[in-house]
Every structure is written in C-alpha cells, then in structure tokens.
Amino acid sequence: MALLECENIKKSFEGTEVLKDISVNIDEGEILSVIGPSGSGKSTFLRCATGLEKIDGGRIIYDGITYADTKDGVVTYASKGDRRRIKALFGLVFQNFNLFPHMSVLENIMDAPLRVQKRDKKEVETEAEALLGKMGLTDRKNAYPCELSGGQSQRVAIARALALNPQILFFDEPTSALDPELTGEVLKVIRSLSDLHIAMVIVTHEMAFARDISDEVIFMENGVIVQKGSPEEVFNSDSERMRSFLGRYGNI
Amino acid sequence: MDFIQIIKLLSGGMAVSIYIFVVTLLFSLPLGLLISFGRMSKNPVISGIIKAYISVMRGTPLMLQLMVVYFGPYYVFGIQVTNSYRIVAALIGFVINYAAYFAEIYRGGIQSIDRGQYEAAEVLGYTRVQTFFVIILPQVVKRILPAVTNEVITLVKDTSLAFTISVAEMFTTAKALASSQTSMMPFVAAALFYYVFNYVVAFTMEFFEKKLGYYR
Ligand SMILES: Nc1ncnc2c1ncn2[C@@H]1O[C@H](COP(=O)(O)OP(=O)(O)O)[C@@H](O)[C@H]1O
Ligand SMILES: [Mg+2]
C-alpha cells in the first residue's frame, strides 16, 4: 500500500481546469520530483494534496485513510478526526517560508509540537535543538525571522515541518525565492533528509538536484502528467516536449 | 481660591473622567474585535447589519449618541430613568461608539495579514481558534497599535462630552466652578489635567510599541 495515493485529481478555478486527471502514488521514503513550466498546476497539485485547496474530483488516500473521495460527481472529505490524523502525516514547505514573524526561530519550531501535538516540552526542545544542529542554525535559535537570510529562513521552515515528525514532506519550489548563492545551502539540507526515510514530494526548477535526489520524476504541463519515470528515463527522454523544456535549463 | 484648592475640588470629576476612560477601553476593545468578526462574516445579513451600525456610529456625533442612549429609554419607551443611569448611559454610549471605531481598525489589521500565515498554521495542524489567537492576533496588535493610540488619545478628550448628559466628570465640574468663581483657573486646571492624562497615555502606548518592536 502506498503512503499517498492520488487518483484522477481534478481541480478548476473559475471554470478553468488547472488539474486534469492527476494520478500519483508515493511510497514510504520515496522521493518524487515534480517539474514543469510555470502555470502547469504543480503548486495546485501540492495544495490539493495538503488540503489547502478542495478538489473537484478524484480521490486522495493517506496511509489507507481516505482523505477525499468522489461519488456521483460529489466530493466528500474525511471526518474531522480522520483529517486530524492525516494532517499529522504530512508537512509542507512553502516557497516564501511563511515563518511566524513574532516567534523566535526556536518558538517557530517548538510551538506546533507543543500546542498541536501536546508533547512534553523538554523532549520537544531537545529535538528542536537537534534539528537546528542538522540545519546548521544552532547559533540562530533566538533570532527572529526578520533577522534571517532567505536561506536561513527556509531551513527554519524545513525544521519547523520536520519537528512534527511527518512521514511525507511536500516542498513547493523551496529555493525559488532565494538568491542564487543561497539555493545551495537549502538543497544540501533537503539532500541530507534522505537518510531520515521521509517521503518527499519536491516541486523544483533545480534540474540537476531533481535528477540526483529523486526516485521518480514527473513532468507536468497544462494540468496533466506528460511524463513519469525514473530520473534517467525522464531526463534522457527523446520526447520533443521534454527536450525543449529541459533545453531551457542548459546541460544538466 | 488657590490652584491647589481648585485641583482638590476638581479631583472628583477627574476620577469620573478616568473611570469613563478605563471602562470604555476595557469593554470597547474586546467588543470591537467581536464586531469586526461580524463585519467580516460571510453571512450577508450579519455583515450588513454590522456595516450599518458602524456607519451610523461613525457618521453621527458622539454627543448625539450619548443623548439618544440617555433620553431614549424615557422618550421612546416611557421608562423612568434614575439619576444613576447618567453614568451608565455615558458608558454605554462611549463603549458602542468606540467599539465601532476599533472594529474597523481590527478589520484593517486582520485583512492585512498574509494568507500564507493562515496556510502555514493550517498545515501545521493549528485549529482555527489557535491560529487566530496564537498566530494572527499578535501580529494584528502590532500593526494596529499606532491607529489604536490615536483613538485612545481622542477618547481622553471625548470623555468631556459626558457633560452633555450632566455626568459630573472633570469638564462639567470645571465649568461649574469657573462660573461660580468667575475665574479662568478651573479651565486652566482642566486643560492641564487633559494634557497630563494624554501625556501618560501616549507614553504608555509608546512603551507597548517598543515592546512589540522586537520583530518586523
Ligand atoms: N486561487 C486561484 N485562483 C485562480 N486561478 C488560480 C489559482 N491558483 C492557481 N491558479 C491558476 O492555475 C494555474 C496553475 O497554477 P499553479 O498551480 O500555481 O502552477 P505552477 O505551480 O505549476 O506554476 C495557473 O494558470 C494559475 O493562474
Ligand atoms: Mg507554483
């Protein structure tokens, strides 16, 4: 059984179909990259999978628990209890971080485990410190988001998501808001997560990174998955469309 | 009659002014938040009623509103009001008027918060109530503090309007004293009182603004 099953996801905005029949499965610990031109529906797909947008059709199943389902054209969502159980399974890292500006780095990371998961403070603090160490941010734990660089902010956002111990972590263009010289530090951190055995779904324009890190890559365009396969298959594809898209990123 | 004596005679009125000020803030600040929720409600009936209420409160003189609250029960319903109703009417008038102003300030602050803050909180599993009180409201408070300070300073001076329904606040007492003594001194004392009062208020608000200045 896959950790996340998305079947025939459909989503429209004001009559325009943005997702047309998207089906994706993600296994435990699997790393999936989503590439494609801007406006192809990548963010919308992540937002539907994480419940920030309601789907118009299809089915989403997390770890065997049905999150959303469609019967006779009507979409129904899981009960409150199931939704809470599902929410504990995933985390999302935004393009523009969305850190809480009034909380210090440590508070940003610790608040949800304490308030949402009601875990023990000592234990949460130890874990948060360890996460900050992993992110290379130990010396910034008392800083406020306005005092951080973009790269540091994104690493805090990743630590904040990890602090809830998700089984699957979604990234929506985690380095797109960063200056080019800061993308490296964030990509390095994401790379280092692969040994945590957390499944990851990464929307990215960093092709070399996607090729190196992924177990599977999907190429989206106009709301459909045009190509899906191993990084070798996708990046060495003969498809005309694939070649012209990848051509824009130079030699990878 | 020396200045100290005048101050002593006015002190009862000062206490009433301060009392009106404190009670008005204590009730209108939370009530304003509640009203701003109504104003932003998706239910068009609720938001429509609240919108009309705010519009009337902001579009008519506070002096008139105080009179309506004070005389309304008798003129409209024939209810005999007691003398002690004066101060109650003043407090009700001030609270419903200031709550309307505060509601609009809250609304502006709440709507200025980035949607990403709500989304981050939702994905992290915060309930809607937690999201509002833990994530959104602290940021709103920081943003609206300058606008709130303006209103609070206006309120200090507005407390003098209670004289229109003969509440024995500071200004009423000063006026009576001035005419009985045919002296300007009570007015000078009154001016000094309002000025010092506002100085303290501005100082306090600045303290809060500094306290929230630790982040941007
Ligand atoms: N909330 C929304 N309302 C209306 N249109 C939207 C909304 N969100 C996204 N879209 C549209 O959906 C399409 C796909 O957007 P998006 O998923 O953000 O693409 P990508 O992330 O691949 O760049 C775009 O044409 C965009 O304008
Ligand atoms: Mg996007």
Short mmCIF file of C-alpha atoms and ligand atoms in Angstrom, two decimals:
data_model
loop_
_atom_site.label_atom_id
_atom_site.label_comp_id
_atom_site.label_asym_id
_atom_site.label_seq_id
_atom_site.Cartn_x
_atom_site.Cartn_y
_atom_site.Cartn_z
CA MET A 1 0.00 0.00 0.00
CA ALA A 2 1.34 3.43 -0.94
CA LEU A 3 1.68 6.12 1.70
CA LEU A 4 -0.20 8.57 -0.50
CA GLU A 5 -2.48 7.68 -3.37
CA CYS A 6 -3.88 10.42 -5.55
CA GLU A 7 -6.28 9.19 -8.18
CA ASN A 8 -7.75 11.23 -11.02
CA ILE A 9 -7.46 14.55 -9.19
CA LYS A 10 -9.37 17.35 -10.88
CA LYS A 11 -9.33 20.99 -9.93
CA SER A 12 -10.75 24.06 -11.66
CA PHE A 13 -10.53 27.76 -10.87
CA GLU A 14 -13.44 29.79 -12.21
CA GLY A 15 -14.20 27.27 -14.91
CA THR A 16 -10.59 26.80 -15.99
CA GLU A 17 -9.39 23.27 -15.45
CA VAL A 18 -5.98 23.54 -13.77
CA LEU A 19 -5.60 19.87 -12.83
CA LYS A 20 -6.97 17.33 -15.28
CA ASP A 21 -6.88 13.79 -14.02
CA ILE A 22 -3.68 13.71 -11.98
CA SER A 23 -2.78 10.31 -10.53
CA VAL A 24 0.31 9.85 -8.37
CA ASN A 25 1.36 7.29 -5.78
CA ILE A 26 4.08 7.89 -3.22
CA ASP A 27 5.58 5.08 -1.19
CA GLU A 28 7.15 5.34 2.21
CA GLY A 29 10.51 7.07 1.97
CA GLU A 30 10.13 7.71 -1.74
CA ILE A 31 11.42 10.95 -3.24
CA LEU A 32 9.34 12.33 -6.08
CA SER A 33 10.24 15.46 -8.01
CA VAL A 34 7.65 17.42 -9.92
CA ILE A 35 8.95 19.53 -12.78
CA GLY A 36 7.22 21.52 -15.48
CA PRO A 37 6.72 25.02 -16.79
CA SER A 38 5.22 27.69 -14.59
CA GLY A 39 1.42 27.67 -14.57
CA SER A 40 1.25 23.94 -15.26
CA GLY A 41 -0.52 23.23 -11.94
CA LYS A 42 2.35 22.00 -9.77
CA SER A 43 1.52 24.21 -6.81
CA THR A 44 -2.17 23.50 -7.19
CA PHE A 45 -1.43 19.80 -7.01
CA LEU A 46 0.50 20.21 -3.74
CA ARG A 47 -2.20 22.47 -2.35
CA CYS A 48 -4.87 19.89 -3.18
CA ALA A 49 -2.83 17.08 -1.64
CA THR A 50 -2.35 19.09 1.55
CA GLY A 51 -5.94 20.27 1.79
CA LEU A 52 -5.25 23.96 1.16
CA GLU A 53 -7.48 23.65 -1.89
CA LYS A 54 -10.55 21.44 -2.21
CA ILE A 55 -10.52 19.07 -5.16
CA ASP A 56 -13.36 18.94 -7.68
CA GLY A 57 -12.96 15.27 -8.44
CA GLY A 58 -10.83 12.24 -7.72
CA ARG A 59 -9.61 10.51 -4.62
CA ILE A 60 -6.85 11.10 -2.07
CA ILE A 61 -5.84 8.34 0.33
CA TYR A 62 -3.18 8.75 3.02
CA ASP A 63 -1.81 5.60 4.58
CA GLY A 64 -5.06 3.77 3.89
CA ILE A 65 -7.25 6.55 5.30
CA THR A 66 -9.48 8.15 2.67
CA TYR A 67 -8.96 11.89 2.77
CA ALA A 68 -11.19 12.84 -0.14
CA ASP A 69 -13.38 10.79 -2.40
CA THR A 70 -15.79 11.40 -5.26
CA LYS A 71 -19.09 9.58 -5.68
CA ASP A 72 -21.56 10.50 -8.41
CA GLY A 73 -19.61 13.66 -9.07
CA VAL A 74 -19.79 14.82 -5.45
CA VAL A 75 -16.55 15.22 -3.47
CA THR A 76 -16.63 14.35 0.20
CA TYR A 77 -13.84 14.87 2.71
CA ALA A 78 -12.89 12.74 5.70
CA SER A 79 -14.35 13.33 9.16
CA LYS A 80 -12.66 15.82 11.45
CA GLY A 81 -10.89 13.06 13.36
CA ASP A 82 -9.55 11.44 10.21
CA ARG A 83 -8.47 14.79 8.85
CA ARG A 84 -6.51 15.44 12.01
CA ARG A 85 -4.89 12.00 11.77
CA ILE A 86 -3.98 12.66 8.15
CA LYS A 87 -2.65 16.13 8.86
CA ALA A 88 -0.17 14.60 11.28
CA LEU A 89 1.24 12.55 8.40
CA PHE A 90 2.39 15.38 6.17
CA GLY A 91 4.23 18.67 6.22
CA LEU A 92 4.56 21.43 3.64
CA VAL A 93 7.44 23.80 2.95
CA PHE A 94 6.38 26.95 1.14
CA GLN A 95 8.22 28.92 -1.49
CA ASN A 96 8.19 32.04 0.69
CA PHE A 97 8.71 30.21 4.02
CA ASN A 98 5.70 31.65 5.90
CA LEU A 99 7.55 31.67 9.19
CA PHE A 100 5.72 33.28 12.10
CA PRO A 101 7.43 36.68 12.40
CA HIS A 102 6.56 37.23 16.06
CA MET A 103 8.16 33.98 17.18
CA SER A 104 11.86 33.29 17.51
CA VAL A 105 13.46 30.52 15.47
CA LEU A 106 13.12 28.10 18.37
CA GLU A 107 9.50 29.11 19.03
CA ASN A 108 8.64 28.68 15.35
CA ILE A 109 9.89 25.11 15.57
CA MET A 110 8.56 24.20 19.01
CA ASP A 111 5.13 25.80 19.05
CA ALA A 112 3.23 23.28 16.91
CA PRO A 113 4.68 20.16 18.61
CA LEU A 114 3.74 21.69 21.98
CA ARG A 115 0.39 23.21 21.10
CA VAL A 116 -0.89 20.84 18.43
CA GLN A 117 0.68 17.55 19.43
CA LYS A 118 0.77 18.45 23.15
CA ARG A 119 4.16 16.82 23.58
CA ASP A 120 6.50 17.18 26.52
CA LYS A 121 8.40 20.47 26.49
CA LYS A 122 11.81 19.07 27.44
CA GLU A 123 11.63 16.42 24.76
CA VAL A 124 10.45 18.89 22.10
CA GLU A 125 13.23 21.30 22.98
CA THR A 126 15.91 18.61 22.74
CA GLU A 127 14.55 17.57 19.38
CA ALA A 128 14.31 21.15 18.12
CA GLU A 129 17.93 21.81 19.12
CA ALA A 130 18.98 18.67 17.26
CA LEU A 131 17.06 19.79 14.18
CA LEU A 132 18.68 23.20 14.31
CA GLY A 133 22.06 21.49 14.51
CA LYS A 134 21.20 19.47 11.44
CA MET A 135 20.18 22.67 9.66
CA GLY A 136 23.38 24.42 10.73
CA LEU A 137 21.42 27.04 12.64
CA THR A 138 22.30 26.36 16.27
CA ASP A 139 23.65 29.89 16.73
CA ARG A 140 20.44 31.44 15.34
CA LYS A 141 17.93 29.79 17.64
CA ASN A 142 16.98 33.01 19.43
CA ALA A 143 16.88 35.14 16.28
CA TYR A 144 13.63 36.38 14.77
CA PRO A 145 12.68 35.64 11.14
CA CYS A 146 13.33 39.28 10.13
CA GLU A 147 16.94 38.79 11.15
CA LEU A 148 17.49 35.74 8.92
CA SER A 149 18.65 35.41 5.35
CA GLY A 150 16.34 33.69 2.88
CA GLY A 151 18.39 30.51 3.04
CA GLN A 152 18.28 30.50 6.83
CA SER A 153 14.54 31.19 6.82
CA GLN A 154 13.88 28.26 4.53
CA ARG A 155 16.00 25.98 6.68
CA VAL A 156 13.99 27.05 9.73
CA ALA A 157 10.79 26.36 7.81
CA ILE A 158 12.08 22.87 7.00
CA ALA A 159 12.97 22.30 10.65
CA ARG A 160 9.52 23.52 11.67
CA ALA A 161 7.89 20.97 9.36
CA LEU A 162 10.20 18.18 10.50
CA ALA A 163 9.53 18.87 14.18
CA LEU A 164 6.09 17.31 13.76
CA ASN A 165 7.68 14.09 12.54
CA PRO A 166 5.81 13.84 9.25
CA GLN A 167 6.01 10.76 7.06
CA ILE A 168 5.75 12.81 3.91
CA LEU A 169 7.05 16.29 3.28
CA PHE A 170 5.93 18.48 0.37
CA PHE A 171 8.17 21.24 -0.96
CA ASP A 172 6.80 23.92 -3.28
CA GLU A 173 9.78 25.40 -5.06
CA PRO A 174 11.77 25.69 -1.83
CA THR A 175 14.60 27.66 -3.43
CA SER A 176 12.73 29.85 -5.92
CA ALA A 177 12.51 32.84 -3.57
CA LEU A 178 16.22 32.70 -2.77
CA ASP A 179 19.20 34.48 -4.23
CA PRO A 180 21.14 32.01 -6.39
CA GLU A 181 24.05 31.85 -3.96
CA LEU A 182 21.68 30.73 -1.18
CA THR A 183 19.95 27.88 -3.01
CA GLY A 184 22.89 25.55 -2.43
CA GLU A 185 22.61 25.55 1.36
CA VAL A 186 18.90 24.71 1.20
CA LEU A 187 19.31 21.98 -1.40
CA LYS A 188 22.10 20.48 0.71
CA VAL A 189 19.77 20.35 3.72
CA ILE A 190 17.00 18.70 1.69
CA ARG A 191 19.50 16.19 0.36
CA SER A 192 20.55 15.37 3.91
CA LEU A 193 16.96 14.47 4.77
CA SER A 194 17.00 11.44 2.50
CA ASP A 195 18.50 9.34 5.31
CA LEU A 196 15.54 10.17 7.58
CA HIS A 197 13.42 7.91 5.40
CA ILE A 198 10.73 10.54 4.99
CA ALA A 199 8.89 10.55 1.70
CA MET A 200 9.33 13.82 -0.15
CA VAL A 201 7.45 15.46 -2.99
CA ILE A 202 9.52 18.31 -4.36
CA VAL A 203 8.34 20.84 -6.90
CA THR A 204 11.52 22.35 -8.27
CA HIS A 205 13.25 24.04 -11.15
CA GLU A 206 16.64 22.75 -9.97
CA MET A 207 17.01 20.03 -12.59
CA ALA A 208 20.39 18.68 -11.54
CA PHE A 209 19.13 18.41 -7.99
CA ALA A 210 15.94 16.65 -9.10
CA ARG A 211 17.91 14.20 -11.20
CA ASP A 212 20.29 13.35 -8.34
CA ILE A 213 17.89 13.06 -5.45
CA SER A 214 14.71 11.58 -6.92
CA ASP A 215 13.44 8.04 -7.09
CA GLU A 216 10.82 9.21 -9.52
CA VAL A 217 10.23 12.34 -11.58
CA ILE A 218 7.02 13.61 -13.10
CA PHE A 219 6.81 16.28 -15.76
CA MET A 220 3.58 18.29 -15.67
CA GLU A 221 2.17 20.56 -18.30
CA ASN A 222 -1.26 22.18 -18.62
CA GLY A 223 -2.62 20.18 -15.71
CA VAL A 224 -1.63 16.75 -16.93
CA ILE A 225 1.31 14.48 -16.23
CA VAL A 226 3.11 14.33 -19.55
CA GLN A 227 5.94 12.09 -18.45
CA LYS A 228 6.63 9.97 -15.41
CA GLY A 229 9.55 7.70 -14.63
CA SER A 230 12.97 7.32 -13.10
CA PRO A 231 15.25 10.36 -13.36
CA GLU A 232 17.20 8.58 -16.11
CA GLU A 233 14.06 7.93 -18.12
CA VAL A 234 12.70 11.45 -17.78
CA PHE A 235 15.91 13.39 -18.19
CA ASN A 236 17.10 11.27 -21.11
CA SER A 237 13.71 11.18 -22.76
CA ASP A 238 13.53 11.50 -26.53
CA SER A 239 10.20 13.31 -26.29
CA GLU A 240 10.29 16.56 -28.22
CA ARG A 241 8.41 18.42 -25.45
CA MET A 242 10.71 17.11 -22.73
CA ARG A 243 13.84 18.04 -24.68
CA SER A 244 12.67 21.58 -25.35
CA PHE A 245 11.67 22.09 -21.69
CA LEU A 246 14.95 20.73 -20.35
CA GLY A 247 16.86 22.64 -23.01
CA ARG A 248 15.99 25.84 -21.18
CA TYR A 249 17.98 24.68 -18.17
CA GLY A 250 21.17 24.08 -20.14
CA ASN A 251 23.28 20.99 -19.69
CA ILE A 252 22.40 19.05 -16.61
CA MET B 1 -9.06 80.29 45.90
CA ASP B 2 -5.65 78.91 45.02
CA PHE B 3 -4.75 76.42 42.41
CA ILE B 4 -4.30 73.52 44.80
CA GLN B 5 -7.80 74.06 46.12
CA ILE B 6 -9.20 74.09 42.60
CA ILE B 7 -7.44 70.82 41.84
CA LYS B 8 -8.93 69.34 45.01
CA LEU B 9 -12.40 70.43 44.00
CA LEU B 10 -11.90 69.02 40.53
CA SER B 11 -10.48 65.71 41.70
CA GLY B 12 -13.91 64.07 41.90
CA GLY B 13 -14.51 64.99 38.26
CA MET B 14 -11.08 63.74 37.31
CA ALA B 15 -11.83 60.39 38.87
CA VAL B 16 -15.06 60.17 36.86
CA SER B 17 -13.22 61.03 33.63
CA ILE B 18 -10.59 58.40 34.30
CA TYR B 19 -13.34 55.93 35.18
CA ILE B 20 -15.14 56.57 31.88
CA PHE B 21 -11.86 56.24 30.02
CA VAL B 22 -10.85 52.93 31.63
CA VAL B 23 -14.28 51.28 31.42
CA THR B 24 -14.71 52.37 27.80
CA LEU B 25 -11.40 50.80 26.79
CA LEU B 26 -11.97 47.69 28.86
CA PHE B 27 -15.22 46.94 27.06
CA SER B 28 -14.82 48.50 23.62
CA LEU B 29 -11.50 46.82 22.78
CA PRO B 30 -12.82 43.23 23.05
CA LEU B 31 -16.27 44.24 21.75
CA GLY B 32 -14.62 45.87 18.74
CA LEU B 33 -12.87 42.60 17.92
CA LEU B 34 -16.19 40.75 18.11
CA ILE B 35 -17.83 43.37 15.89
CA SER B 36 -15.02 43.13 13.35
CA PHE B 37 -15.77 39.40 13.08
CA GLY B 38 -19.39 40.27 12.35
CA ARG B 39 -18.30 42.83 9.80
CA MET B 40 -16.16 40.20 8.03
CA SER B 41 -18.83 37.49 8.34
CA LYS B 42 -19.69 35.57 5.19
CA ASN B 43 -23.33 35.83 6.20
CA PRO B 44 -24.60 38.91 4.32
CA VAL B 45 -27.31 39.63 6.90
CA ILE B 46 -24.81 39.79 9.77
CA SER B 47 -22.20 41.75 7.85
CA GLY B 48 -24.89 44.10 6.52
CA ILE B 49 -26.29 44.88 9.97
CA ILE B 50 -22.82 45.44 11.40
CA LYS B 51 -21.86 47.61 8.47
CA ALA B 52 -24.91 49.82 9.03
CA TYR B 53 -24.18 50.02 12.76
CA ILE B 54 -20.57 51.08 12.17
CA SER B 55 -21.67 53.58 9.58
CA VAL B 56 -24.14 55.23 11.99
CA MET B 57 -21.63 55.26 14.84
CA ARG B 58 -19.02 56.94 12.69
CA GLY B 59 -21.40 59.17 10.77
CA THR B 60 -23.20 60.88 13.68
CA PRO B 61 -21.81 62.97 16.54
CA LEU B 62 -20.90 61.12 19.71
CA MET B 63 -22.70 63.86 21.65
CA LEU B 64 -25.94 62.97 19.90
CA GLN B 65 -25.39 59.26 20.53
CA LEU B 66 -24.94 59.94 24.25
CA MET B 67 -28.22 61.83 24.31
CA VAL B 68 -30.04 59.08 22.49
CA VAL B 69 -28.78 56.47 24.93
CA TYR B 70 -29.67 58.67 27.91
CA PHE B 71 -33.05 60.02 26.83
CA GLY B 72 -34.08 57.13 24.60
CA PRO B 73 -35.49 54.87 27.32
CA TYR B 74 -37.86 57.61 28.54
CA TYR B 75 -38.79 59.29 25.26
CA VAL B 76 -39.22 56.09 23.30
CA PHE B 77 -40.38 53.55 25.88
CA GLY B 78 -41.60 55.77 28.68
CA ILE B 79 -39.22 54.14 31.16
CA GLN B 80 -38.40 56.42 34.08
CA VAL B 81 -34.64 56.54 34.46
CA THR B 82 -32.94 57.25 37.75
CA ASN B 83 -30.15 59.69 38.33
CA SER B 84 -27.59 56.92 38.48
CA TYR B 85 -28.47 55.98 34.92
CA ARG B 86 -26.50 59.03 33.73
CA ILE B 87 -23.10 57.45 34.14
CA VAL B 88 -24.37 54.11 32.83
CA ALA B 89 -25.72 55.83 29.72
CA ALA B 90 -22.42 57.62 29.22
CA LEU B 91 -20.51 54.34 29.48
CA ILE B 92 -22.86 52.55 27.08
CA GLY B 93 -22.62 55.43 24.61
CA PHE B 94 -18.85 55.53 24.73
CA VAL B 95 -18.44 51.77 24.51
CA ILE B 96 -20.70 51.25 21.49
CA ASN B 97 -19.17 54.24 19.71
CA TYR B 98 -15.57 53.31 20.33
CA ALA B 99 -16.18 49.62 19.63
CA ALA B 100 -17.30 50.64 16.12
CA TYR B 101 -14.09 52.55 15.51
CA PHE B 102 -11.95 49.78 16.95
CA ALA B 103 -13.79 47.20 14.84
CA GLU B 104 -12.72 48.95 11.66
CA ILE B 105 -9.15 49.16 12.92
CA TYR B 106 -9.15 45.43 13.76
CA ARG B 107 -10.63 44.62 10.38
CA GLY B 108 -7.91 46.51 8.55
CA GLY B 109 -5.26 44.78 10.64
CA ILE B 110 -6.69 41.30 10.23
CA GLN B 111 -7.09 41.69 6.48
CA SER B 112 -3.52 42.91 6.13
CA ILE B 113 -2.09 39.63 7.41
CA ASP B 114 -0.67 37.46 4.63
CA ARG B 115 -2.72 34.41 3.68
CA GLY B 116 0.44 32.34 3.96
CA GLN B 117 0.31 32.73 7.75
CA TYR B 118 -3.09 31.00 7.86
CA GLU B 119 -1.93 28.32 5.44
CA ALA B 120 1.25 27.58 7.37
CA ALA B 121 -0.77 27.31 10.57
CA GLU B 122 -3.36 25.06 8.94
CA VAL B 123 -0.76 22.66 7.58
CA LEU B 124 0.94 22.55 10.99
CA GLY B 125 -2.37 21.43 12.46
CA TYR B 126 -3.43 24.51 14.43
CA THR B 127 -7.18 24.78 14.98
CA ARG B 128 -8.89 27.90 13.67
CA VAL B 129 -9.12 29.36 17.16
CA GLN B 130 -5.45 28.64 17.86
CA THR B 131 -4.49 30.11 14.50
CA PHE B 132 -6.31 33.31 15.30
CA PHE B 133 -5.12 33.82 18.85
CA VAL B 134 -1.59 32.44 18.56
CA ILE B 135 -0.55 33.38 15.03
CA ILE B 136 -2.76 36.15 13.69
CA LEU B 137 -3.85 38.36 16.61
CA PRO B 138 -0.34 39.09 17.96
CA GLN B 139 0.68 40.35 14.54
CA VAL B 140 -2.55 42.33 14.19
CA VAL B 141 -1.99 44.02 17.56
CA LYS B 142 1.44 45.18 16.50
CA ARG B 143 0.16 46.58 13.22
CA ILE B 144 -2.85 48.42 14.63
CA LEU B 145 -1.15 49.89 17.68
CA PRO B 146 -0.48 53.32 16.09
CA ALA B 147 -4.11 53.61 14.96
CA VAL B 148 -5.35 52.47 18.38
CA THR B 149 -3.12 55.06 20.05
CA ASN B 150 -4.83 57.78 18.02
CA GLU B 151 -8.25 56.60 19.13
CA VAL B 152 -7.23 56.31 22.76
CA ILE B 153 -5.92 59.87 22.78
CA THR B 154 -9.16 61.05 21.21
CA LEU B 155 -11.06 59.17 23.90
CA VAL B 156 -9.29 61.11 26.67
CA LYS B 157 -10.64 64.34 25.23
CA ASP B 158 -14.01 62.81 24.30
CA THR B 159 -14.72 61.91 27.93
CA SER B 160 -15.59 65.60 28.36
CA LEU B 161 -18.64 65.02 26.15
CA ALA B 162 -20.28 63.22 29.06
CA PHE B 163 -21.18 66.69 30.33
CA THR B 164 -23.96 66.78 27.70
CA ILE B 165 -25.92 64.32 29.82
CA SER B 166 -24.78 66.02 33.03
CA VAL B 167 -22.37 63.40 34.21
CA ALA B 168 -20.19 65.11 36.79
CA GLU B 169 -16.95 64.40 35.02
CA MET B 170 -13.95 66.67 35.02
CA PHE B 171 -15.17 69.19 32.46
CA THR B 172 -18.64 69.57 33.98
CA THR B 173 -17.09 70.31 37.37
CA ALA B 174 -14.61 72.77 35.92
CA LYS B 175 -17.35 74.65 34.10
CA ALA B 176 -19.49 74.93 37.22
CA LEU B 177 -16.51 76.05 39.28
CA ALA B 178 -15.44 78.62 36.71
CA SER B 179 -18.82 80.32 36.62
CA SER B 180 -19.23 80.33 40.42
CA GLN B 181 -15.73 81.79 40.89
CA THR B 182 -15.76 83.90 37.69
CA SER B 183 -12.23 82.64 37.17
CA MET B 184 -10.27 81.11 34.33
CA MET B 185 -8.29 79.00 36.75
CA PRO B 186 -10.60 75.95 36.71
CA PHE B 187 -10.30 75.85 32.91
CA VAL B 188 -6.51 76.07 33.14
CA ALA B 189 -6.57 73.22 35.65
CA ALA B 190 -8.84 71.23 33.33
CA ALA B 191 -6.54 71.80 30.37
CA LEU B 192 -3.58 70.72 32.45
CA PHE B 193 -5.43 67.58 33.51
CA TYR B 194 -6.29 66.51 29.96
CA TYR B 195 -2.79 67.30 28.79
CA VAL B 196 -1.09 65.26 31.50
CA PHE B 197 -3.60 62.45 31.04
CA ASN B 198 -2.81 62.28 27.34
CA TYR B 199 0.90 62.51 28.00
CA VAL B 200 0.68 59.44 30.22
CA VAL B 201 -1.43 57.63 27.63
CA ALA B 202 0.98 58.43 24.79
CA PHE B 203 3.90 57.34 26.95
CA THR B 204 2.19 54.05 27.80
CA MET B 205 1.31 53.33 24.18
CA GLU B 206 4.86 54.10 23.10
CA PHE B 207 6.04 51.62 25.70
CA PHE B 208 3.83 48.93 24.15
CA GLU B 209 5.00 49.81 20.66
CA LYS B 210 8.62 49.49 21.77
CA LYS B 211 7.83 46.22 23.46
CA LEU B 212 6.47 44.84 20.20
CA GLY B 213 9.36 46.28 18.23
CA TYR B 214 11.42 43.14 18.57
CA TYR B 215 10.21 41.87 15.21
CA ARG B 216 9.12 43.18 11.88
N1 LIG C 1 -6.51 30.58 -6.40
C1 LIG C 1 -6.51 30.61 -7.75
N2 LIG C 1 -7.49 31.21 -8.43
C2 LIG C 1 -7.50 31.23 -9.77
N3 LIG C 1 -6.56 30.68 -10.54
C3 LIG C 1 -5.55 30.05 -9.93
C4 LIG C 1 -5.45 29.98 -8.51
N4 LIG C 1 -4.33 29.29 -8.19
C5 LIG C 1 -3.76 28.96 -9.35
N5 LIG C 1 -4.46 29.41 -10.40
C6 LIG C 1 -4.15 29.19 -11.82
O1 LIG C 1 -3.91 27.83 -12.01
C7 LIG C 1 -2.86 27.62 -12.91
C8 LIG C 1 -1.81 26.74 -12.29
O2 LIG C 1 -1.21 27.45 -11.22
P1 LIG C 1 -0.09 26.79 -10.31
O3 LIG C 1 -0.60 25.54 -9.75
O4 LIG C 1 0.33 27.84 -9.36
O5 LIG C 1 1.07 26.50 -11.36
P2 LIG C 1 2.60 26.18 -11.09
O6 LIG C 1 2.81 26.00 -9.63
O7 LIG C 1 2.89 24.97 -11.89
O8 LIG C 1 3.36 27.37 -11.62
C9 LIG C 1 -2.33 28.99 -13.30
O9 LIG C 1 -2.87 29.33 -14.54
C10 LIG C 1 -2.86 29.89 -12.22
O10 LIG C 1 -3.10 31.17 -12.72
MG MG C 2 3.99 27.12 -8.30
#
